Structure formats: structure tokens, C-alpha cells
């Protein structure tokens, strides 16, 4: 049984999905932010739909969105963290590696996350969700929650049997720790670069064993952090700190391999 928080987040994700699917591979305006990242009218419309859906259920909670910024409710310990289209570059170019990310923070703790990929799986969509103490779950977008599968990370505990996925490595590539990553790579069974929501869903499902990223925003990974941890994994920044509003790097593993990547600390 989904909690009121999960139900609200899933409803908001579906509202955004309706907007995204209608626009996908169609005509829409694209602008560029100061950091040269794209934003579309679809991003903005999807975020507004998410905000409206969440506010209808929880009017006193704060809201922090990728496109509309922070709207901190006075006195509320709850804050929604939302990226309406994480992977806008993929959305603009017409390939389906993008997702709707909705997480909930209570105080400084992430307590719930929904990661919805509207056009993944040949358009069937995929949703992963998790809540503290309730496990992590995944299913197709229109599948009843009762039919979702429980996610569990792998039990691999040796680098020689492990698969690592990487993404957004610009900062790490400019740091001395790049050499440490180069030292680790030959020890691994396999390295991949799935990126965005994909490698976190795969990690939570036990299909790979570690993820390293160095240029992220908390809105990109807040929901995914809860999903990975509730699947039995560990999710920190490269310095071993738990996710926070200031997080910019990620080391996510099945837990057993976390210390093997400690040399990547920035």
C-alpha cells in the first residue's frame, strides 16, 4: 500500500508524463541557461503540473524545482525536490534517457523518491519508487503498484566481478583523482556509461554494482538516492557524505564495494 506521500508523487509524475509524452519528438521551443544547459517549454509546463498536483495534496510543504526555484513554506519541515525532465539534452535530441525526478526531504533527510522515465522501454515507461522502511520497487508506468517488483542490489564484493557505470565526469577528469579512477578501471569486470536515471535503476536492480558521477545537482539524484538505499545499497558523495542540498558528486554502490572507491574523494 502506497503512503500518501508516494501516492501524491506518483500522481504528480503521471501529470508530468502526460505533458512530456505529447511533446516528445515534436516541436517545442528550446532556450539555454547561463550554464549552456537547455530548457524547454515542456520542462516548465511539466514542473508546473507537478507543483500543482503536490500542492493540492500537501499545500503547506516547501517546493524546490529545477525551473521555478525554491518556494520554502514557512515553518514546514518538508521540502519537495523536483526535476521535471532530468536529461533535457536527451529529450531535445529525441532519445528516451530522461526522467521525472520527485523526492521529499524532511529536515535534512531524504525520505521518499519517485523516478519516472515516461518514454523508456519502447514507450511503455518505467517507474521506480522508494520510501524509508518500505523498500524500493519498480514497474511499468501503467502497471498497478501491487504488480511492481522489489528491487535489491547485487551481492558482488570483488572489483574483479564488478560493473561500474559513470556519468558527468568533467570535474573528476580535471582532478588528480582521475588517475585513481584509471587505476581502478583495469581491476573491474566491466565499465559502462549509462548515465542519468538508467544506471541508478540498474544498480538498485542488481544489474550493475557501482556508479560514479562528479557533476550533479541534488534535484537530479535525490529520489534515486532513496531508491538505491532502500534496495540495500549505499549512496554518498565522493567524499563519503550523505546527500544534501549541496551535493555535487556521487558514489553509489551495492554497499559491499563502497570502500574500494574511497580513493576518488575530491
Tab-separated table of N, CA and C in Angstrom, residues 51-171:
chain	number	residue	atom	x	y	z
A	51	UNK	N	4.000	20.669	-9.480
A	51	UNK	CA	3.799	21.544	-8.327
A	51	UNK	C	2.323	21.649	-7.959
A	52	UNK	N	1.471	21.764	-8.977
A	52	UNK	CA	0.034	21.861	-8.714
A	52	UNK	C	-0.496	20.588	-8.066
A	53	UNK	N	-0.044	19.440	-8.559
A	53	UNK	CA	-0.508	18.167	-8.015
A	53	UNK	C	-0.048	17.987	-6.570
A	54	UNK	N	1.204	18.331	-6.283
A	54	UNK	CA	1.723	18.172	-4.923
A	54	UNK	C	1.089	19.166	-3.963
A	55	UNK	N	0.913	20.404	-4.422
A	55	UNK	CA	0.316	21.426	-3.568
A	55	UNK	C	-1.145	21.107	-3.256
A	56	UNK	N	-1.827	20.439	-4.181
A	56	UNK	CA	-3.226	20.073	-3.938
A	56	UNK	C	-3.341	19.105	-2.762
A	57	UNK	N	-2.328	18.242	-2.603
A	57	UNK	CA	-2.346	17.243	-1.529
A	57	UNK	C	-1.645	17.733	-0.257
A	58	UNK	N	-0.590	18.513	-0.447
A	58	UNK	CA	0.212	18.973	0.693
A	58	UNK	C	0.504	20.466	0.533
A	59	UNK	N	-0.490	21.315	0.786
A	59	UNK	CA	-0.353	22.747	0.497
A	59	UNK	C	0.694	23.464	1.350
A	60	UNK	N	1.073	22.891	2.485
A	60	UNK	CA	1.982	23.580	3.395
A	60	UNK	C	3.437	23.142	3.237
A	61	UNK	N	3.724	22.246	2.301
A	61	UNK	CA	5.096	21.778	2.112
A	61	UNK	C	5.868	22.746	1.223
A	62	UNK	N	7.170	22.835	1.448
A	62	UNK	CA	8.028	23.624	0.582
A	62	UNK	C	8.235	22.930	-0.757
A	63	UNK	N	8.727	23.685	-1.734
A	63	UNK	CA	8.931	23.157	-3.085
A	63	UNK	C	10.209	23.742	-3.646
A	64	UNK	N	11.060	22.881	-4.201
A	64	UNK	CA	12.305	23.307	-4.838
A	64	UNK	C	12.365	22.634	-6.197
A	65	UNK	N	12.150	23.430	-7.246
A	65	UNK	CA	12.093	22.893	-8.601
A	65	UNK	C	13.241	23.381	-9.457
A	66	UNK	N	13.643	22.560	-10.409
A	66	UNK	CA	14.739	22.895	-11.321
A	66	UNK	C	14.440	24.171	-12.099
A	67	UNK	N	13.174	24.378	-12.490
A	67	UNK	CA	12.838	25.507	-13.357
A	67	UNK	C	12.264	26.700	-12.609
A	68	UNK	N	11.573	26.470	-11.505
A	68	UNK	CA	10.906	27.571	-10.806
A	68	UNK	C	11.590	27.950	-9.503
A	69	UNK	N	12.631	27.224	-9.132
A	69	UNK	CA	13.406	27.585	-7.959
A	69	UNK	C	12.777	27.151	-6.651
A	70	UNK	N	13.238	27.769	-5.568
A	70	UNK	CA	12.806	27.381	-4.219
A	70	UNK	C	11.608	28.202	-3.770
A	71	UNK	N	10.635	27.499	-3.238
A	71	UNK	CA	9.462	28.114	-2.622
A	71	UNK	C	9.350	27.465	-1.247
A	72	UNK	N	10.025	28.022	-0.283
A	72	UNK	CA	10.119	27.419	1.042
A	72	UNK	C	8.928	27.856	1.883
A	73	UNK	N	8.124	26.886	2.300
A	73	UNK	CA	6.957	27.183	3.124
A	73	UNK	C	7.402	27.476	4.554
A	74	UNK	N	6.944	28.577	5.100
A	74	UNK	CA	7.331	28.978	6.449
A	74	UNK	C	6.896	27.928	7.468
A	75	UNK	N	7.847	27.490	8.264
A	75	UNK	CA	7.523	26.566	9.345
A	75	UNK	C	7.418	25.113	8.947
A	76	UNK	N	7.486	24.780	7.649
A	76	UNK	CA	7.345	23.391	7.233
A	76	UNK	C	8.689	22.689	7.279
A	77	UNK	N	8.695	21.459	7.816
A	77	UNK	CA	9.927	20.675	7.818
A	77	UNK	C	10.062	19.846	6.548
A	78	UNK	N	9.049	19.882	5.672
A	78	UNK	CA	9.056	19.074	4.452
A	78	UNK	C	9.373	19.930	3.236
A	79	UNK	N	10.171	19.367	2.335
A	79	UNK	CA	10.544	20.067	1.108
A	79	UNK	C	10.530	19.083	-0.055
A	80	UNK	N	9.703	19.364	-1.067
A	80	UNK	CA	9.721	18.575	-2.294
A	80	UNK	C	10.908	19.006	-3.149
A	81	UNK	N	11.621	18.048	-3.726
A	81	UNK	CA	12.736	18.304	-4.630
A	81	UNK	C	12.370	17.734	-6.003
A	82	UNK	N	12.343	18.588	-7.028
A	82	UNK	CA	11.765	18.186	-8.315
A	82	UNK	C	12.635	18.606	-9.488
A	83	UNK	N	12.908	17.651	-10.358
A	83	UNK	CA	13.446	17.945	-11.685
A	83	UNK	C	12.443	17.373	-12.688
A	84	UNK	N	11.711	18.224	-13.401
A	84	UNK	CA	10.621	17.730	-14.257
A	84	UNK	C	11.110	16.897	-15.434
A	85	UNK	N	12.271	17.251	-15.982
A	85	UNK	CA	12.906	16.426	-17.022
A	85	UNK	C	14.398	16.402	-16.721
A	86	UNK	N	14.826	15.376	-16.021
A	86	UNK	CA	16.256	15.193	-15.807
A	86	UNK	C	16.807	14.484	-17.037
A	87	UNK	N	17.616	15.200	-17.801
A	87	UNK	CA	18.086	14.686	-19.086
A	87	UNK	C	17.455	15.445	-20.236
A	88	UNK	N	17.330	16.762	-20.073
A	88	UNK	CA	16.691	17.581	-21.115
A	88	UNK	C	17.437	17.477	-22.443
A	89	UNK	N	18.772	17.322	-22.388
A	89	UNK	CA	19.522	17.195	-23.642
A	89	UNK	C	19.055	15.967	-24.427
A	90	UNK	N	18.807	14.867	-23.723
A	90	UNK	CA	18.301	13.663	-24.387
A	90	UNK	C	16.898	13.903	-24.924
A	91	UNK	N	16.061	14.561	-24.128
A	91	UNK	CA	14.691	14.864	-24.561
A	91	UNK	C	14.701	15.710	-25.837
A	92	UNK	N	15.553	16.729	-25.859
A	92	UNK	CA	15.632	17.618	-27.024
A	92	UNK	C	16.075	16.855	-28.268
A	93	UNK	N	16.992	15.905	-28.090
A	93	UNK	CA	17.529	15.175	-29.237
A	93	UNK	C	16.709	13.940	-29.591
A	94	UNK	N	15.686	13.634	-28.799
A	94	UNK	CA	14.742	12.589	-29.178
A	94	UNK	C	15.131	11.179	-28.810
A	95	UNK	N	15.947	11.012	-27.759
A	95	UNK	CA	16.175	9.652	-27.279
A	95	UNK	C	15.749	9.566	-25.809
A	96	UNK	N	15.278	8.397	-25.378
A	96	UNK	CA	14.435	8.325	-24.178
A	96	UNK	C	15.150	8.217	-22.847
A	97	UNK	N	16.404	8.650	-22.753
A	97	UNK	CA	17.117	8.552	-21.477
A	97	UNK	C	16.916	9.845	-20.689
A	98	UNK	N	15.679	10.080	-20.281
A	98	UNK	CA	15.336	11.216	-19.433
A	98	UNK	C	14.238	10.771	-18.482
A	99	UNK	N	14.048	11.534	-17.406
A	99	UNK	CA	13.099	11.085	-16.388
A	99	UNK	C	12.546	12.251	-15.592
A	100	UNK	N	11.450	11.981	-14.923
A	100	UNK	CA	10.862	12.896	-13.948
A	100	UNK	C	11.362	12.463	-12.571
A	101	UNK	N	11.956	13.386	-11.834
A	101	UNK	CA	12.505	13.076	-10.516
A	101	UNK	C	11.764	13.869	-9.444
A	102	UNK	N	11.187	13.148	-8.485
A	102	UNK	CA	10.464	13.783	-7.381
A	102	UNK	C	10.908	13.129	-6.079
A	103	UNK	N	11.438	13.931	-5.172
A	103	UNK	CA	11.862	13.419	-3.869
A	103	UNK	C	11.264	14.290	-2.776
A	104	UNK	N	11.258	13.756	-1.560
A	104	UNK	CA	10.762	14.512	-0.411
A	104	UNK	C	11.817	14.475	0.684
A	105	UNK	N	12.129	15.655	1.186
A	105	UNK	CA	13.088	15.796	2.279
A	105	UNK	C	12.355	16.265	3.531
A	106	UNK	N	12.644	15.596	4.651
A	106	UNK	CA	12.124	16.039	5.949
A	106	UNK	C	13.315	16.489	6.787
A	107	UNK	N	13.381	17.769	7.080
A	107	UNK	CA	14.576	18.302	7.709
A	107	UNK	C	15.737	18.185	6.735
A	108	UNK	N	16.750	17.448	7.121
A	108	UNK	CA	17.898	17.235	6.240
A	108	UNK	C	17.932	15.818	5.679
A	109	UNK	N	16.861	15.035	5.912
A	109	UNK	CA	16.856	13.633	5.486
A	109	UNK	C	15.944	13.421	4.285
A	110	UNK	N	16.461	12.744	3.277
A	110	UNK	CA	15.628	12.327	2.150
A	110	UNK	C	14.820	11.111	2.579
A	111	UNK	N	13.499	11.191	2.443
A	111	UNK	CA	12.654	10.121	2.978
A	111	UNK	C	11.856	9.377	1.911
A	112	UNK	N	11.805	9.901	0.700
A	112	UNK	CA	10.978	9.280	-0.333
A	112	UNK	C	11.446	9.724	-1.704
A	113	UNK	N	11.314	8.840	-2.695
A	113	UNK	CA	11.685	9.221	-4.047
A	113	UNK	C	10.898	8.480	-5.103
A	114	UNK	N	10.569	9.189	-6.179
A	114	UNK	CA	9.926	8.608	-7.357
A	114	UNK	C	10.752	9.001	-8.569
A	115	UNK	N	11.143	8.011	-9.352
A	115	UNK	CA	11.907	8.221	-10.591
A	115	UNK	C	11.099	7.623	-11.733
A	116	UNK	N	10.580	8.486	-12.606
A	116	UNK	CA	9.665	8.056	-13.662
A	116	UNK	C	10.252	8.394	-15.032
A	117	UNK	N	10.457	7.369	-15.846
A	117	UNK	CA	11.003	7.539	-17.200
A	117	UNK	C	9.872	7.329	-18.199
A	118	UNK	N	9.235	8.403	-18.670
A	118	UNK	CA	7.990	8.282	-19.439
A	118	UNK	C	8.104	7.532	-20.757
A	119	UNK	N	9.247	7.631	-21.431
A	119	UNK	CA	9.361	7.089	-22.791
A	119	UNK	C	10.349	5.926	-22.879
A	120	UNK	N	10.842	5.448	-21.758
A	120	UNK	CA	11.750	4.312	-21.710
A	120	UNK	C	10.980	3.035	-22.034
A	121	UNK	N	11.690	1.929	-22.266
A	121	UNK	CA	11.058	0.640	-22.561
A	121	UNK	C	10.140	0.729	-23.779
A	122	UNK	N	10.683	1.291	-24.857
A	122	UNK	CA	9.938	1.432	-26.114
A	122	UNK	C	8.604	2.149	-25.921
A	123	UNK	N	8.631	3.154	-25.047
A	123	UNK	CA	7.458	3.981	-24.834
A	123	UNK	C	6.524	3.508	-23.739
A	124	UNK	N	6.785	2.338	-23.159
A	124	UNK	CA	5.924	1.840	-22.086
A	124	UNK	C	6.148	2.596	-20.778
A	125	UNK	N	7.310	3.178	-20.643
A	125	UNK	CA	7.628	3.913	-19.431
A	125	UNK	C	8.075	2.990	-18.311
A	126	UNK	N	8.775	3.570	-17.340
A	126	UNK	CA	9.241	2.820	-16.175
A	126	UNK	C	9.225	3.730	-14.959
A	127	UNK	N	8.803	3.181	-13.834
A	127	UNK	CA	8.779	3.929	-12.586
A	127	UNK	C	9.485	3.120	-11.505
A	128	UNK	N	10.389	3.781	-10.794
A	128	UNK	CA	10.960	3.212	-9.583
A	128	UNK	C	10.605	4.149	-8.437
A	129	UNK	N	10.252	3.579	-7.307
A	129	UNK	CA	9.947	4.426	-6.152
A	129	UNK	C	10.420	3.750	-4.878
A	130	UNK	N	10.639	4.556	-3.866
A	130	UNK	CA	11.075	4.030	-2.576
A	130	UNK	C	10.690	5.001	-1.478
A	131	UNK	N	10.512	4.451	-0.288
A	131	UNK	CA	10.240	5.242	0.906
A	131	UNK	C	10.968	4.587	2.063
A	132	UNK	N	11.462	5.395	2.978
A	132	UNK	CA	12.227	4.864	4.088
A	132	UNK	C	11.445	3.779	4.831
A	133	UNK	N	12.052	2.614	4.916
A	133	UNK	CA	11.443	1.496	5.618
A	133	UNK	C	10.472	0.679	4.805
A	134	UNK	N	10.214	1.080	3.549
A	134	UNK	CA	9.224	0.378	2.725
A	134	UNK	C	9.840	-0.315	1.530
A	135	UNK	N	11.167	-0.270	1.379
A	135	UNK	CA	11.819	-0.919	0.251
A	135	UNK	C	11.772	-0.077	-1.005
A	136	UNK	N	12.367	-0.620	-2.065
A	136	UNK	CA	12.390	0.033	-3.376
A	136	UNK	C	11.685	-0.876	-4.371
A	137	UNK	N	10.952	-0.253	-5.296
A	137	UNK	CA	10.072	-1.006	-6.189
A	137	UNK	C	10.140	-0.431	-7.591
A	138	UNK	N	9.862	-1.276	-8.596
A	138	UNK	CA	9.904	-0.829	-9.997
A	138	UNK	C	8.842	-1.538	-10.812
A	139	UNK	N	8.251	-0.776	-11.753
A	139	UNK	CA	7.263	-1.356	-12.649
A	139	UNK	C	7.054	-0.474	-13.862
A	140	UNK	N	6.244	-0.949	-14.804
A	140	UNK	CA	5.876	-0.128	-15.948
A	140	UNK	C	4.921	0.961	-15.498
A	141	UNK	N	4.867	2.020	-16.268
A	141	UNK	CA	4.144	3.215	-15.853
A	141	UNK	C	2.679	2.938	-15.534
A	142	UNK	N	2.027	2.147	-16.367
A	142	UNK	CA	0.606	1.893	-16.161
A	142	UNK	C	0.327	0.640	-15.326
A	143	UNK	N	1.373	-0.011	-14.830
A	143	UNK	CA	1.195	-1.229	-14.035
A	143	UNK	C	0.665	-0.888	-12.652
A	144	UNK	N	-0.309	-1.640	-12.123
A	144	UNK	CA	-0.753	-1.418	-10.741
A	144	UNK	C	0.408	-1.601	-9.769
A	145	UNK	N	0.438	-0.829	-8.700
A	145	UNK	CA	1.542	-0.913	-7.754
A	145	UNK	C	1.682	-2.307	-7.152
A	146	UNK	N	0.591	-3.025	-7.043
A	146	UNK	CA	0.643	-4.371	-6.478
A	146	UNK	C	1.478	-5.314	-7.325
A	147	UNK	N	1.687	-4.953	-8.605
A	147	UNK	CA	2.456	-5.809	-9.511
A	147	UNK	C	3.905	-5.356	-9.673
A	148	UNK	N	4.324	-4.320	-8.953
A	148	UNK	CA	5.701	-3.868	-9.046
A	148	UNK	C	6.639	-4.911	-8.429
A	149	UNK	N	7.868	-4.980	-8.965
A	149	UNK	CA	8.872	-5.886	-8.413
A	149	UNK	C	9.726	-5.153	-7.397
A	150	UNK	N	10.117	-5.887	-6.350
A	150	UNK	CA	11.002	-5.288	-5.354
A	150	UNK	C	12.427	-5.272	-5.885
A	151	UNK	N	13.125	-4.161	-5.673
A	151	UNK	CA	14.493	-4.001	-6.140
A	151	UNK	C	15.484	-4.342	-5.033
A	152	UNK	N	16.551	-5.037	-5.419
A	152	UNK	CA	17.620	-5.370	-4.473
A	152	UNK	C	18.959	-5.275	-5.202
A	153	UNK	N	19.931	-4.664	-4.556
A	153	UNK	CA	21.256	-4.536	-5.144
A	153	UNK	C	21.944	-5.897	-5.190
A	154	UNK	N	23.052	-5.955	-5.924
A	154	UNK	CA	23.811	-7.195	-6.053
A	154	UNK	C	24.576	-7.502	-4.767
A	155	UNK	N	25.115	-8.702	-4.709
A	155	UNK	CA	25.927	-9.109	-3.560
A	155	UNK	C	27.412	-9.212	-3.923
A	156	UNK	N	27.779	-8.704	-5.085
A	156	UNK	CA	29.178	-8.783	-5.530
A	156	UNK	C	30.078	-7.968	-4.601
A	157	UNK	N	31.181	-8.590	-4.172
A	157	UNK	CA	32.069	-7.916	-3.230
A	157	UNK	C	33.517	-7.860	-3.698
A	158	UNK	N	33.744	-8.127	-4.980
A	158	UNK	CA	35.095	-8.077	-5.531
A	158	UNK	C	35.112	-7.193	-6.781
A	159	UNK	N	36.116	-6.318	-6.864
A	159	UNK	CA	36.231	-5.450	-8.033
A	159	UNK	C	36.321	-6.257	-9.323
A	160	UNK	N	36.970	-7.402	-9.275
A	160	UNK	CA	37.145	-8.216	-10.468
A	160	UNK	C	35.869	-8.784	-11.030
A	161	UNK	N	34.794	-8.721	-10.242
A	161	UNK	CA	33.490	-9.206	-10.702
A	161	UNK	C	32.486	-8.063	-10.861
A	162	UNK	N	32.932	-6.837	-10.656
A	162	UNK	CA	32.021	-5.702	-10.572
A	162	UNK	C	31.911	-4.930	-11.876
A	163	UNK	N	30.732	-4.363	-12.107
A	163	UNK	CA	30.481	-3.451	-13.216
A	163	UNK	C	30.254	-2.049	-12.665
A	164	UNK	N	31.001	-1.098	-13.191
A	164	UNK	CA	30.901	0.310	-12.816
A	164	UNK	C	30.283	1.085	-13.964
A	165	UNK	N	29.354	1.989	-13.651
A	165	UNK	CA	28.819	2.911	-14.650
A	165	UNK	C	29.174	4.331	-14.239
A	166	UNK	N	29.543	5.148	-15.213
A	166	UNK	CA	29.956	6.522	-14.929
A	166	UNK	C	29.114	7.515	-15.718
A	167	UNK	N	29.146	8.769	-15.252
A	167	UNK	CA	28.463	9.843	-15.960
A	167	UNK	C	28.912	11.184	-15.433
A	168	UNK	N	28.829	12.228	-16.260
A	168	UNK	CA	29.136	13.596	-15.818
A	168	UNK	C	30.471	13.674	-15.094
A	169	UNK	N	31.559	13.340	-15.780
A	169	UNK	CA	32.852	13.235	-15.130
A	169	UNK	C	33.773	14.433	-15.351
A	170	UNK	N	33.249	15.560	-15.785
A	170	UNK	CA	34.109	16.691	-16.145
A	170	UNK	C	34.990	17.141	-14.991
A	171	UNK	N	34.416	17.325	-13.807
A	171	UNK	CA	35.198	17.782	-12.666
A	171	UNK	C	36.215	16.731	-12.244
